[in-house]
PDB file of C-alpha atoms in Angstrom:
ATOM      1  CA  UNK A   1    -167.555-128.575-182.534  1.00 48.00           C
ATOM      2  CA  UNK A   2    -169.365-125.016-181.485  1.00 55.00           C
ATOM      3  CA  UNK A   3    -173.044-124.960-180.634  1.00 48.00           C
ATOM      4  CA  UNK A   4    -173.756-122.900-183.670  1.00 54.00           C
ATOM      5  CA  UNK A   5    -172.016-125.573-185.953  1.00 82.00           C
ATOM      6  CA  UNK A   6    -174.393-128.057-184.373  1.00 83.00           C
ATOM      7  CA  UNK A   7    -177.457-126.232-185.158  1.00 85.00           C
ATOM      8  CA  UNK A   8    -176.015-125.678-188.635  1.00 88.00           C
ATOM      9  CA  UNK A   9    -175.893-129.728-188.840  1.00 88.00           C
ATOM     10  CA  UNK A  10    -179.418-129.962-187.630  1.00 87.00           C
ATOM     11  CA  UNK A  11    -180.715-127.721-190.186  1.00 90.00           C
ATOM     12  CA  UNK A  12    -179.237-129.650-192.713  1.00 89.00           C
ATOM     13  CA  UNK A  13    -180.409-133.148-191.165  1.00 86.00           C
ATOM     14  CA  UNK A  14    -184.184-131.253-190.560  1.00 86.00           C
ATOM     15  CA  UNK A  15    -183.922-130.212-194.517  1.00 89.00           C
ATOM     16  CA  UNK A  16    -183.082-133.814-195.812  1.00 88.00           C
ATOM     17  CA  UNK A  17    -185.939-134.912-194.273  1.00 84.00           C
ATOM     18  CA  UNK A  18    -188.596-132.265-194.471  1.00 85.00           C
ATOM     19  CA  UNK A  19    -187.372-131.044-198.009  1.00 87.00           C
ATOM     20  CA  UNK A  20    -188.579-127.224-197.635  1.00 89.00           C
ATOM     21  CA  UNK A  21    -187.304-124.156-196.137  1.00 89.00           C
ATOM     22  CA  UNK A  22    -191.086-123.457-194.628  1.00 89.00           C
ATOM     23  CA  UNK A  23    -191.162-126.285-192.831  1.00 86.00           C
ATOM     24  CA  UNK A  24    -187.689-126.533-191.265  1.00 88.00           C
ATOM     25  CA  UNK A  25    -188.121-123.037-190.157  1.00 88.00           C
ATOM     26  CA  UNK A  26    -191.334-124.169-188.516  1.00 87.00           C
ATOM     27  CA  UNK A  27    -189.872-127.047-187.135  1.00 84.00           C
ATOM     28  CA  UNK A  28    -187.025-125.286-185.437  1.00 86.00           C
ATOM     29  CA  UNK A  29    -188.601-122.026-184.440  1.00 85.00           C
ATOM     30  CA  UNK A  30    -186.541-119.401-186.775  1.00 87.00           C
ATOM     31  CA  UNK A  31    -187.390-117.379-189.929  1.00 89.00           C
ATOM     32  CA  UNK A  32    -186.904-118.856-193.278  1.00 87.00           C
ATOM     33  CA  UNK A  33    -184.248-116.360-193.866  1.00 90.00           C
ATOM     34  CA  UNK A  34    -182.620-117.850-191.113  1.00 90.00           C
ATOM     35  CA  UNK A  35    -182.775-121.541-192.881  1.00 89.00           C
ATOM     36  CA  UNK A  36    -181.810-120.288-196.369  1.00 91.00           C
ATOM     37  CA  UNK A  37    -178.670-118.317-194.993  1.00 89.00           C
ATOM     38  CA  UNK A  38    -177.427-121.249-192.223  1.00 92.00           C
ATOM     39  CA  UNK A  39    -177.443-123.257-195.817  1.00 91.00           C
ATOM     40  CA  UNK A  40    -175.648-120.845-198.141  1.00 91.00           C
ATOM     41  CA  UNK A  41    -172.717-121.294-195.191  1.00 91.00           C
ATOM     42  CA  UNK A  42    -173.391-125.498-195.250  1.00 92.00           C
ATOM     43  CA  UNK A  43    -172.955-124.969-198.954  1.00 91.00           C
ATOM     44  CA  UNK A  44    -169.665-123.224-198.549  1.00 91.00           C
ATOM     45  CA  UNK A  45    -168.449-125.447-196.254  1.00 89.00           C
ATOM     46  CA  UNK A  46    -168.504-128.605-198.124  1.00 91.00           C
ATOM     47  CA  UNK A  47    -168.455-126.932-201.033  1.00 91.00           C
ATOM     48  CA  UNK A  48    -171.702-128.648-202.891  1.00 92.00           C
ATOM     49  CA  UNK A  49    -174.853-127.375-203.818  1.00 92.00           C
ATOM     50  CA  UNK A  50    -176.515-130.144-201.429  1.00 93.00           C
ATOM     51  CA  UNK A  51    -180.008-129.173-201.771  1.00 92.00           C
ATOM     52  CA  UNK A  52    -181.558-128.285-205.646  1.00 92.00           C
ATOM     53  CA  UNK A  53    -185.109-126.731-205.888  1.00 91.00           C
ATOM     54  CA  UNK A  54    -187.569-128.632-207.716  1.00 89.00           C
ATOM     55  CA  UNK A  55    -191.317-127.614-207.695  1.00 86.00           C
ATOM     56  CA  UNK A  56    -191.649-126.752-204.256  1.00 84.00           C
ATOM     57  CA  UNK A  57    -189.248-129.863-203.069  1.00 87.00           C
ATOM     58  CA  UNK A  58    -185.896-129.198-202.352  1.00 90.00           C
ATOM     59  CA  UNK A  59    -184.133-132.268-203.852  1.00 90.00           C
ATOM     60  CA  UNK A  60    -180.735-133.860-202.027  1.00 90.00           C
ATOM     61  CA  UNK A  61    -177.656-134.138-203.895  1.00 91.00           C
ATOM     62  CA  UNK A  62    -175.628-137.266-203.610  1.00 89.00           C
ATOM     63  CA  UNK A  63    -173.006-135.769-201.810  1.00 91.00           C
ATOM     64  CA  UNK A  64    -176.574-134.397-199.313  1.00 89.00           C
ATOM     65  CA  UNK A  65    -177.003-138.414-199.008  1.00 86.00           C
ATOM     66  CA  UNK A  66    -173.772-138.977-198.551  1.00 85.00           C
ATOM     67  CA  UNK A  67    -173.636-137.109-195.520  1.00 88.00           C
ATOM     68  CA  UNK A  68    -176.679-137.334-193.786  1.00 86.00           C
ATOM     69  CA  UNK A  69    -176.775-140.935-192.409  1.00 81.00           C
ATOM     70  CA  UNK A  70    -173.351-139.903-190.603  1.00 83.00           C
ATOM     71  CA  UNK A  71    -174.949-136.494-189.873  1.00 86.00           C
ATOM     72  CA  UNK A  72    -177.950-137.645-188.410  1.00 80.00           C
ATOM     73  CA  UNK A  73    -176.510-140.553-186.078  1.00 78.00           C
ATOM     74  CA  UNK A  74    -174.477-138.268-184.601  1.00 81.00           C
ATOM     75  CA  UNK A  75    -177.003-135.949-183.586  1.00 81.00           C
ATOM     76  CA  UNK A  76    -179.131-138.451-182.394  1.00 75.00           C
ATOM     77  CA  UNK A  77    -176.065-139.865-179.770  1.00 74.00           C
ATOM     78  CA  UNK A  78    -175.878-135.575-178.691  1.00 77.00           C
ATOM     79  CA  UNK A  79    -179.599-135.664-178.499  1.00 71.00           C
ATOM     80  CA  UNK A  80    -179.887-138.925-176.733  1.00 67.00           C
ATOM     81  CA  UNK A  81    -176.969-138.166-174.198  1.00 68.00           C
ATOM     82  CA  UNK A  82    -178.617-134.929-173.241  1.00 68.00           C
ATOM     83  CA  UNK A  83    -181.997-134.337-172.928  1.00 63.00           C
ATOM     84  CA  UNK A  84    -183.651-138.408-172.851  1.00 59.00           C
ATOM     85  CA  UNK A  85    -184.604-139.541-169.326  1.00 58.00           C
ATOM     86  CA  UNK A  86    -183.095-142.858-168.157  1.00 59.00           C
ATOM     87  CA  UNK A  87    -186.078-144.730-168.393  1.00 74.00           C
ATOM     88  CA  UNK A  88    -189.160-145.361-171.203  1.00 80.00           C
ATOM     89  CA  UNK A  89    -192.593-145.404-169.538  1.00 87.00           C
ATOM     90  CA  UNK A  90    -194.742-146.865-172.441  1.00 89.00           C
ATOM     91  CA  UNK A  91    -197.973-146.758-170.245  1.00 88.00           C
ATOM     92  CA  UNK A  92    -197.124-142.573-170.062  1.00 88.00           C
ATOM     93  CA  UNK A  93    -196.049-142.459-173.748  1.00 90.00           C
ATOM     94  CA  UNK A  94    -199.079-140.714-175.747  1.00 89.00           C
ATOM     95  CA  UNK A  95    -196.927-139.278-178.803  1.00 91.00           C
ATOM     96  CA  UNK A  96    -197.616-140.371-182.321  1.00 93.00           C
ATOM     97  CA  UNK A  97    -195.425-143.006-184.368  1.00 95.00           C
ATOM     98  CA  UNK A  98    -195.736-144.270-187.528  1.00 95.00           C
ATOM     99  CA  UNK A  99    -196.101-147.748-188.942  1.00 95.00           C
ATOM    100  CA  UNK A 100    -195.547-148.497-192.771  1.00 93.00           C
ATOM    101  CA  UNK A 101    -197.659-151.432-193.375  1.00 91.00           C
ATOM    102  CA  UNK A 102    -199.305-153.049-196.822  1.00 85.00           C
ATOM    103  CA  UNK A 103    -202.478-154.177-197.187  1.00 81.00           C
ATOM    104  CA  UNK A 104    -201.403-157.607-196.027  1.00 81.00           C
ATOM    105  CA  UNK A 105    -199.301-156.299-193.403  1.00 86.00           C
ATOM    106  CA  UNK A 106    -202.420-154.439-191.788  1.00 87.00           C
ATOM    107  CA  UNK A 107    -205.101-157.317-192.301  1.00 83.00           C
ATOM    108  CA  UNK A 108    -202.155-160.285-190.517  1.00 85.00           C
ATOM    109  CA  UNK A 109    -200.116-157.916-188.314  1.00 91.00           C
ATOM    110  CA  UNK A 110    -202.057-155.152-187.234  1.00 92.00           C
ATOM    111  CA  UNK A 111    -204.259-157.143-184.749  1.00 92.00           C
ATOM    112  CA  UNK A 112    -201.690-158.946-182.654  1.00 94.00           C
ATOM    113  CA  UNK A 113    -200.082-155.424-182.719  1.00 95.00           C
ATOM    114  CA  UNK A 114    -202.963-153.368-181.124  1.00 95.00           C
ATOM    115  CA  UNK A 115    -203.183-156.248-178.806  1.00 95.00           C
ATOM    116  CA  UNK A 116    -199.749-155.771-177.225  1.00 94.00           C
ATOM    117  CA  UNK A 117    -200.133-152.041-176.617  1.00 94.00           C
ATOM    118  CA  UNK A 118    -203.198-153.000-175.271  1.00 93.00           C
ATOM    119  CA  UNK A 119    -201.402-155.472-173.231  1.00 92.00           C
ATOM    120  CA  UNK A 120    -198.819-153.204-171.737  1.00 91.00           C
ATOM    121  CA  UNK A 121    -201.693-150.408-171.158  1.00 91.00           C
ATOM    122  CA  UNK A 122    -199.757-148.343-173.710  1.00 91.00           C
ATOM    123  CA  UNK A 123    -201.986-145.505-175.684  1.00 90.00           C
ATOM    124  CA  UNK A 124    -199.567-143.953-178.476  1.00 92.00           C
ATOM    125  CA  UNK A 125    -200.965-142.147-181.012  1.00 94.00           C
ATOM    126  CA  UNK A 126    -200.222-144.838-183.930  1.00 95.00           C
ATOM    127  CA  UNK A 127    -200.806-143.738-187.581  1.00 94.00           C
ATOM    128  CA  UNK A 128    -200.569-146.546-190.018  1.00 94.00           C
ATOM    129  CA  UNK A 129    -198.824-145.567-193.901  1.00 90.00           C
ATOM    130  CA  UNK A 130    -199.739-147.604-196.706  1.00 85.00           C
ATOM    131  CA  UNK A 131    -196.573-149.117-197.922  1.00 81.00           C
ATOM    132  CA  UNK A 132    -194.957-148.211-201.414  1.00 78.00           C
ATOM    133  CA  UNK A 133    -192.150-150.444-201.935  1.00 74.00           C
ATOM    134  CA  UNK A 134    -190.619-148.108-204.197  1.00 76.00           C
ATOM    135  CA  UNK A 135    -190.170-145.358-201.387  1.00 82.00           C
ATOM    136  CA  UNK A 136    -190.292-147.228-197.915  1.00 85.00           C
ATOM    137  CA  UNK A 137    -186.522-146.886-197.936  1.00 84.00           C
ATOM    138  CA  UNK A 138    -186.560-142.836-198.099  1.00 82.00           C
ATOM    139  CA  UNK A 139    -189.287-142.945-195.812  1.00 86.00           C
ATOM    140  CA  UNK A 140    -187.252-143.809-193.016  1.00 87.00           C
ATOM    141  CA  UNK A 141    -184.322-142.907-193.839  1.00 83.00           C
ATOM    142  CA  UNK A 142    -185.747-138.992-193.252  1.00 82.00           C
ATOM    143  CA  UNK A 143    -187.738-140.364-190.000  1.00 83.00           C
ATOM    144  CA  UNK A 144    -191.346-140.024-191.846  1.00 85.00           C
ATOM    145  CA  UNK A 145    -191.476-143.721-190.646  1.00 91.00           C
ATOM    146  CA  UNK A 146    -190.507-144.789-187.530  1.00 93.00           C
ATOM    147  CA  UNK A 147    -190.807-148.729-188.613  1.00 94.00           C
ATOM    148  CA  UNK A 148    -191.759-151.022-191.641  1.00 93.00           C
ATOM    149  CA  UNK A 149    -192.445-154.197-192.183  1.00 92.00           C
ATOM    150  CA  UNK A 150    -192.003-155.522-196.469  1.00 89.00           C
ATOM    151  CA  UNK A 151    -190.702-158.207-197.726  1.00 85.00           C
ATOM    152  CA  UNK A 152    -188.729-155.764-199.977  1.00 84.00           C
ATOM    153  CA  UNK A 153    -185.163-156.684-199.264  1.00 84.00           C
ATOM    154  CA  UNK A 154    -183.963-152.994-198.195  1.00 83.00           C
ATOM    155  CA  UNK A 155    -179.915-152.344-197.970  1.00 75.00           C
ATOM    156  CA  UNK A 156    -179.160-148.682-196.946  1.00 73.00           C
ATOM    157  CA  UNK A 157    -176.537-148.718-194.543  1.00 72.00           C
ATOM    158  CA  UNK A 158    -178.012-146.571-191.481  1.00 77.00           C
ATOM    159  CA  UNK A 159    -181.010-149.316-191.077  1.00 85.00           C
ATOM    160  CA  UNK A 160    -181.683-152.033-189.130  1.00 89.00           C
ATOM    161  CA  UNK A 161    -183.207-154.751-190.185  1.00 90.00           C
ATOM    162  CA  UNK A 162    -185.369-158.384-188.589  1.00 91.00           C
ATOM    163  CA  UNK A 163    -186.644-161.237-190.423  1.00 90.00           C
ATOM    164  CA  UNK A 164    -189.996-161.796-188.884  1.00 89.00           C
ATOM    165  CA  UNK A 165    -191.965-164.422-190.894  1.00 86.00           C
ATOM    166  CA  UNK A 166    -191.237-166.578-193.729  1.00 88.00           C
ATOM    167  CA  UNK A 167    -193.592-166.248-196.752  1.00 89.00           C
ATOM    168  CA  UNK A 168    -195.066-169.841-198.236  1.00 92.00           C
ATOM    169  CA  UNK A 169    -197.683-168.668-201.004  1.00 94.00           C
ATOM    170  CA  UNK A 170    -200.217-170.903-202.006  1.00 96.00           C
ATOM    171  CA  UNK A 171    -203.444-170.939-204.342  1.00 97.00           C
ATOM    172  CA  UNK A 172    -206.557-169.489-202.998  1.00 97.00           C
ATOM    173  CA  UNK A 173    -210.166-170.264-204.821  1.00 97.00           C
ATOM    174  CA  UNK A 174    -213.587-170.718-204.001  1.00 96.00           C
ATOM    175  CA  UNK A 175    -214.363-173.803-202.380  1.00 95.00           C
ATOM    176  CA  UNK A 176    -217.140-173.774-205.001  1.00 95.00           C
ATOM    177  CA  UNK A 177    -214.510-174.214-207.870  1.00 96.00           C
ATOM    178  CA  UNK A 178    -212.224-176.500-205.916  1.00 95.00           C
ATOM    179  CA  UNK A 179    -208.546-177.004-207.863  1.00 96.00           C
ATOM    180  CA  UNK A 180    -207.377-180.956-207.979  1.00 95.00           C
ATOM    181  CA  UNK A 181    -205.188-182.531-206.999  1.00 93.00           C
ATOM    182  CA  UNK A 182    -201.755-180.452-206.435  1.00 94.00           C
ATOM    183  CA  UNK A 183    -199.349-181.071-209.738  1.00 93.00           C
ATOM    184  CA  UNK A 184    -198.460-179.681-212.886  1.00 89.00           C
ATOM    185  CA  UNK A 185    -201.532-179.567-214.585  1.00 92.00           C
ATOM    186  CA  UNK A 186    -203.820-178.469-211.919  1.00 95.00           C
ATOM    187  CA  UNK A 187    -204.554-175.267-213.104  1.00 95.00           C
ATOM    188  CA  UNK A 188    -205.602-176.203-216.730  1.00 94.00           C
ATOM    189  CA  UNK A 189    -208.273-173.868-217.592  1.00 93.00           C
ATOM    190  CA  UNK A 190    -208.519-171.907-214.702  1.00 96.00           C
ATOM    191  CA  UNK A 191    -207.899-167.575-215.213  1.00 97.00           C
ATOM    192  CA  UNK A 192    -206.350-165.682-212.282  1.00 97.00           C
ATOM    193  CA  UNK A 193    -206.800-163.132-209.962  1.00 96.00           C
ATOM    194  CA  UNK A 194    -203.563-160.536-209.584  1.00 93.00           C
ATOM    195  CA  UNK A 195    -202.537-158.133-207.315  1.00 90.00           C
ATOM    196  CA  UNK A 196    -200.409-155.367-207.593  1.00 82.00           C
ATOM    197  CA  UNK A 197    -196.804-155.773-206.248  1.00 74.00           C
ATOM    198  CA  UNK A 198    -196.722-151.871-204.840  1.00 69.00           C
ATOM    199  CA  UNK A 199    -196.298-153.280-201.701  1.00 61.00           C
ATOM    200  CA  UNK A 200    -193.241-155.130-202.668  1.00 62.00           C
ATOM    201  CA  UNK A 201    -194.812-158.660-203.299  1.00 72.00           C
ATOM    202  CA  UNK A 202    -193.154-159.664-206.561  1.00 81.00           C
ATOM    203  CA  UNK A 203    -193.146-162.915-206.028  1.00 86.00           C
ATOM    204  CA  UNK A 204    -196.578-163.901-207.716  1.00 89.00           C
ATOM    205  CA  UNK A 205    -195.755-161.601-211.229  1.00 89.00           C
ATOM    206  CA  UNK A 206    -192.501-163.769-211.468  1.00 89.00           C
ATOM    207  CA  UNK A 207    -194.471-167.151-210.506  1.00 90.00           C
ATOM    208  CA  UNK A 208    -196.811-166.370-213.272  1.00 92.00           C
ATOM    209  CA  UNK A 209    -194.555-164.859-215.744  1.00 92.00           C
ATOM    210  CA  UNK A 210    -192.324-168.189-215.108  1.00 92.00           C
ATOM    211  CA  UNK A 211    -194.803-170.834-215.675  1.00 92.00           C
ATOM    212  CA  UNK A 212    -196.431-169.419-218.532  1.00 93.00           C
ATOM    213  CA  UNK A 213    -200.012-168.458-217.109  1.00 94.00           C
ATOM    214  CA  UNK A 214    -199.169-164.293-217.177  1.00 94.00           C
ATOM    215  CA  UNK A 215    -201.948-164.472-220.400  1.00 95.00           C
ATOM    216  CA  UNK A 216    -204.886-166.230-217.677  1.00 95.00           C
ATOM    217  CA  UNK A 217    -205.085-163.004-215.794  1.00 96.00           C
ATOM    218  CA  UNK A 218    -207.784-161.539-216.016  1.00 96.00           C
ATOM    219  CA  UNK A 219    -208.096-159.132-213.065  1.00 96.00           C
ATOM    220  CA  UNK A 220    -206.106-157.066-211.480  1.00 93.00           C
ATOM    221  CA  UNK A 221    -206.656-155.209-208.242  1.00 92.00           C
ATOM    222  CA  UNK A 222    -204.900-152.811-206.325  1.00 86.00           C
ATOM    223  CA  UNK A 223    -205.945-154.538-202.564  1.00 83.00           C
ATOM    224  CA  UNK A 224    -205.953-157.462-201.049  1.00 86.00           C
ATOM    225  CA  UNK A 225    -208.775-156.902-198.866  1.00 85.00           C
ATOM    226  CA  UNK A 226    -210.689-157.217-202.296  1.00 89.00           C
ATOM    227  CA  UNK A 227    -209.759-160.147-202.882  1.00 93.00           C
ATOM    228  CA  UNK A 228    -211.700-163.221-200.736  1.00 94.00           C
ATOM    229  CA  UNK A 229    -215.018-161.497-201.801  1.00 93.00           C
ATOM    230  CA  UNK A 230    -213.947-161.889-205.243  1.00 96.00           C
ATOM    231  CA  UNK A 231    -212.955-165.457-204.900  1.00 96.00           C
ATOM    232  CA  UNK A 232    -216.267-166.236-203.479  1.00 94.00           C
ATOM    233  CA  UNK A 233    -218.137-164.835-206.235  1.00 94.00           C
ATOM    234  CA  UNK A 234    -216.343-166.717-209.038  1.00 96.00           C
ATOM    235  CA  UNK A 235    -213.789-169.392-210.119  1.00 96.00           C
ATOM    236  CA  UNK A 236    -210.727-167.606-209.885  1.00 97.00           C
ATOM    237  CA  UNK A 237    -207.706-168.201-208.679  1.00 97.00           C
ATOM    238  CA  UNK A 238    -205.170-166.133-206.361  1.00 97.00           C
ATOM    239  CA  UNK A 239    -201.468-166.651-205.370  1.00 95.00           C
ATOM    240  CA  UNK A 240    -200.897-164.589-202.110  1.00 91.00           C
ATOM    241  CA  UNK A 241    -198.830-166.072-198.929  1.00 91.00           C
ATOM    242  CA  UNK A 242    -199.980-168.775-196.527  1.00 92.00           C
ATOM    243  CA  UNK A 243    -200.631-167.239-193.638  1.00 87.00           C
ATOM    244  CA  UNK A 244    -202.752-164.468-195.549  1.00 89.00           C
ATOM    245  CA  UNK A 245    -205.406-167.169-197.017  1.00 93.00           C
ATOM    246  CA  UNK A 246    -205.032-168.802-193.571  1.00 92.00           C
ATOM    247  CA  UNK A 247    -206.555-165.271-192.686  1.00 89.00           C
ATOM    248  CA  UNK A 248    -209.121-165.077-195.801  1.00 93.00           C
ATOM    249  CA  UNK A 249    -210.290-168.560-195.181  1.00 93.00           C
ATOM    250  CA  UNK A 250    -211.531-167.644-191.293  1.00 91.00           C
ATOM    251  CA  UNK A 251    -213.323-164.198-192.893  1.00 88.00           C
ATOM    252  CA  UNK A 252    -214.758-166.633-196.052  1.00 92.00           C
ATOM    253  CA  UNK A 253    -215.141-169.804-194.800  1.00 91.00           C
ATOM    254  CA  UNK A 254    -215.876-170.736-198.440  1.00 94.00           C
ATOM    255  CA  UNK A 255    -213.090-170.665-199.411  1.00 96.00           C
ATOM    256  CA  UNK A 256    -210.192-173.389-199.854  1.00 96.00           C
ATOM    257  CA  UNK A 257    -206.083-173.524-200.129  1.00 97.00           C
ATOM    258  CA  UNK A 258    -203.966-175.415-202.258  1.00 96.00           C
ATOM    259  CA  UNK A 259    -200.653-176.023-202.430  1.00 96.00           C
ATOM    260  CA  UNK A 260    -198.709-175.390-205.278  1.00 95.00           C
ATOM    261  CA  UNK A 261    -196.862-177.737-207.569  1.00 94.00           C
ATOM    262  CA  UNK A 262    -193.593-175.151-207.669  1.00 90.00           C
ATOM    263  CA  UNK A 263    -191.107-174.021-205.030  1.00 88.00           C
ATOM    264  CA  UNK A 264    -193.448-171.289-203.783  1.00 85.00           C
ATOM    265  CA  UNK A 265    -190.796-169.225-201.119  1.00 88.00           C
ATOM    266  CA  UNK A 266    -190.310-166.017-201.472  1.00 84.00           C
ATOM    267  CA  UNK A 267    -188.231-163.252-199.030  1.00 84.00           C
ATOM    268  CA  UNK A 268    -189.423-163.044-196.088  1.00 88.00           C
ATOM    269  CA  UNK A 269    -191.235-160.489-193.839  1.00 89.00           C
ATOM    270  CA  UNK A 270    -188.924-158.593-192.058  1.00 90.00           C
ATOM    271  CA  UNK A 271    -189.174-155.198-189.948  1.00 93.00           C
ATOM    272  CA  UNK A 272    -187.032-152.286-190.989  1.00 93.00           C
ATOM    273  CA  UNK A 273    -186.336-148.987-188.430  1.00 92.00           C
ATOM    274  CA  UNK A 274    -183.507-146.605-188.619  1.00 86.00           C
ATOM    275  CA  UNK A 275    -179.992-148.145-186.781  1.00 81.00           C
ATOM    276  CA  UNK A 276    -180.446-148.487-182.965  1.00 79.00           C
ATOM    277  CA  UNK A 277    -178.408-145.221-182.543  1.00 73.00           C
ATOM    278  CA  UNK A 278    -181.149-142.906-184.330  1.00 78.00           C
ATOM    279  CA  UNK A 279    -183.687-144.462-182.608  1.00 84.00           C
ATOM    280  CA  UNK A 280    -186.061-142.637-179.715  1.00 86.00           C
ATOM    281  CA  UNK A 281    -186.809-144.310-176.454  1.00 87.00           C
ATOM    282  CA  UNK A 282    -190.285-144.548-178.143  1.00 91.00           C
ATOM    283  CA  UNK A 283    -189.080-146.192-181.162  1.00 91.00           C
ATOM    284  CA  UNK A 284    -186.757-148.857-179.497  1.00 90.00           C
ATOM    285  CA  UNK A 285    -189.709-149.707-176.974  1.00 93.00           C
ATOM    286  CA  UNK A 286    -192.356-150.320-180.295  1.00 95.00           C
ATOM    287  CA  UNK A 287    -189.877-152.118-182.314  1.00 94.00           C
ATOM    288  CA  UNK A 288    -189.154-154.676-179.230  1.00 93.00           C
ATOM    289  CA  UNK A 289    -192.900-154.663-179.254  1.00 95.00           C
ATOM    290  CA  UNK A 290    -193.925-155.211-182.766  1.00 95.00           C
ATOM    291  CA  UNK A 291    -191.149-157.781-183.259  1.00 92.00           C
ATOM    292  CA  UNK A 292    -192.734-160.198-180.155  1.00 91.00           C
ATOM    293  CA  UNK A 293    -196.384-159.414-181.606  1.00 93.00           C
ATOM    294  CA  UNK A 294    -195.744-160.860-185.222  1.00 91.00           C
ATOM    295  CA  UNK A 295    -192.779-163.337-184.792  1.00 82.00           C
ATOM    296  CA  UNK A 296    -193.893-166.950-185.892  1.00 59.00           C
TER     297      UNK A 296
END
């Protein structure tokens, strides 16, 4: 393979994951000319459209998909082989990396995480993405996060994947408006709290939907962080994981957990990053790090 069909591959790995012709040619230091005629010739070589305008996105084909897990891993072994230095420094690292996180994720994991880096003296620029369960996949897939942690089960085949905690939910409520006993009927005439399952935490919807109480909401919210103030005001109740009421209940001491009377396990947490063969220096050293910070 020539140089020049290497940079031809990088333009098209650049394009999958920027998605415009402006920004790849600012990425890679050429003209947009340059861009739009290195993928007229990708075009005629596999003989596919692979990238469609739409708005001002330029959209993947599948056959685009199709080849840029491949496409990407193997520039990522050139790039590694070449140019990265034998050994990571994380204490000299200050470049940025991104962490897709929900609400939960950044009110239970985020601590224990900032005390690592602070731990190994490291200083990385670290930008924290709200997580959307419906694109976390694409997000790093096309490296615009460099790790993830959902309990969305996620199967594309160029990532890598932990389980890092096991989710129990529970009941949550004011310690005001106590629930009985745990059992069947212990939530006769009580009205729920709900939050939304953006994030990828189905499990309540279905819970609710199941045993018949869907018709007792009677909020919905968007955050959890919302949600222990709320309790504390009034006598409603919220299904969320153990460990996050664990984490309510030491902001709201007012507040109280019950088990429930139904198998209440859901997927579990786990952290998602591209396979170890796309990964950075920077990337493998955070994931080692994240993993020790939030593993039970």
């Amino acid at each position: 393979m020539t140089i020049t069909d290497l940079n031809q591959l990088r333009t098209f790995v650049v394009l999958y994951e920027l998605r415009s012709v402006t920004a790849v040619a600012e990425r890679l230091h050429v003209t947009q000319p340059t861009v739009s005629y290195t993928l007229k010739r990708l075009r005629a070589r596999f003989g596919d459209e692979l990238f469609r305008r739409e708005g001002r996105d330029m959209v993947p084909t599948a056959k685009a998909t199709q080849l840029f897990g491949p496409l990407h891993e193997a520039l990522a072994q050139i790039h590694a082989t070449v140019n990265e230095p034998d050994k990571f420094e994380p204490a000299e690292f200050s470049g940025e990396l991104v962490l897709g996180l929900t609400s939960i994720g950044e009110q239970t994991f985020l601590p224990p995480i900032m005390t690592a880096l602070a731990r190994q003296g490291a200083r990385p620029h670290l930008q924290v993405e709200r997580l959307d369960s419906d694109q976390v996949e694409d997000g790093l897939t096309r490296g615009m996060i460099d790790l993830a942690m959902t309990v969305s089960m996620l199967g594309g085949p160029g990532l890598w994947r932990s389980s890092v905690r096991e989710v129990e939910y529970v009941a949550l409520v004011s310690g005001a408006h106590p629930l009985p006993e745990t059992g069947p009927d212990m939530f006769a005439g009580r009205h729920f709290l709900r939050v939304s399952a953006r994030g990828g935490h189905i499990f309540p919807l279905q819970l609710l939907t199941d045993q018949g109480l869907m018709q007792r909401v009677v909020l919905t919210v968007e955050e959890y962080s919302t949600v222990p103030a709320v309790l504390e005001a009034t006598d409603l109740v919220v299904l969320l994981p153990r460990h996050v009421a664990q984490v309510f209940c030491g902001w709201f001491s007012g507040l109280s957990i019950a088990d429930l009377p139904w198998p209440g396990h859901s997927t579990p947490v786990s952290l998602y990053t591209r396979s170890d063969a796309s990964l950075t220096p920077a990337q493998r050293w955070f994931r080692s790090l994240v993993l020790g910070a939030v593993r039970e």
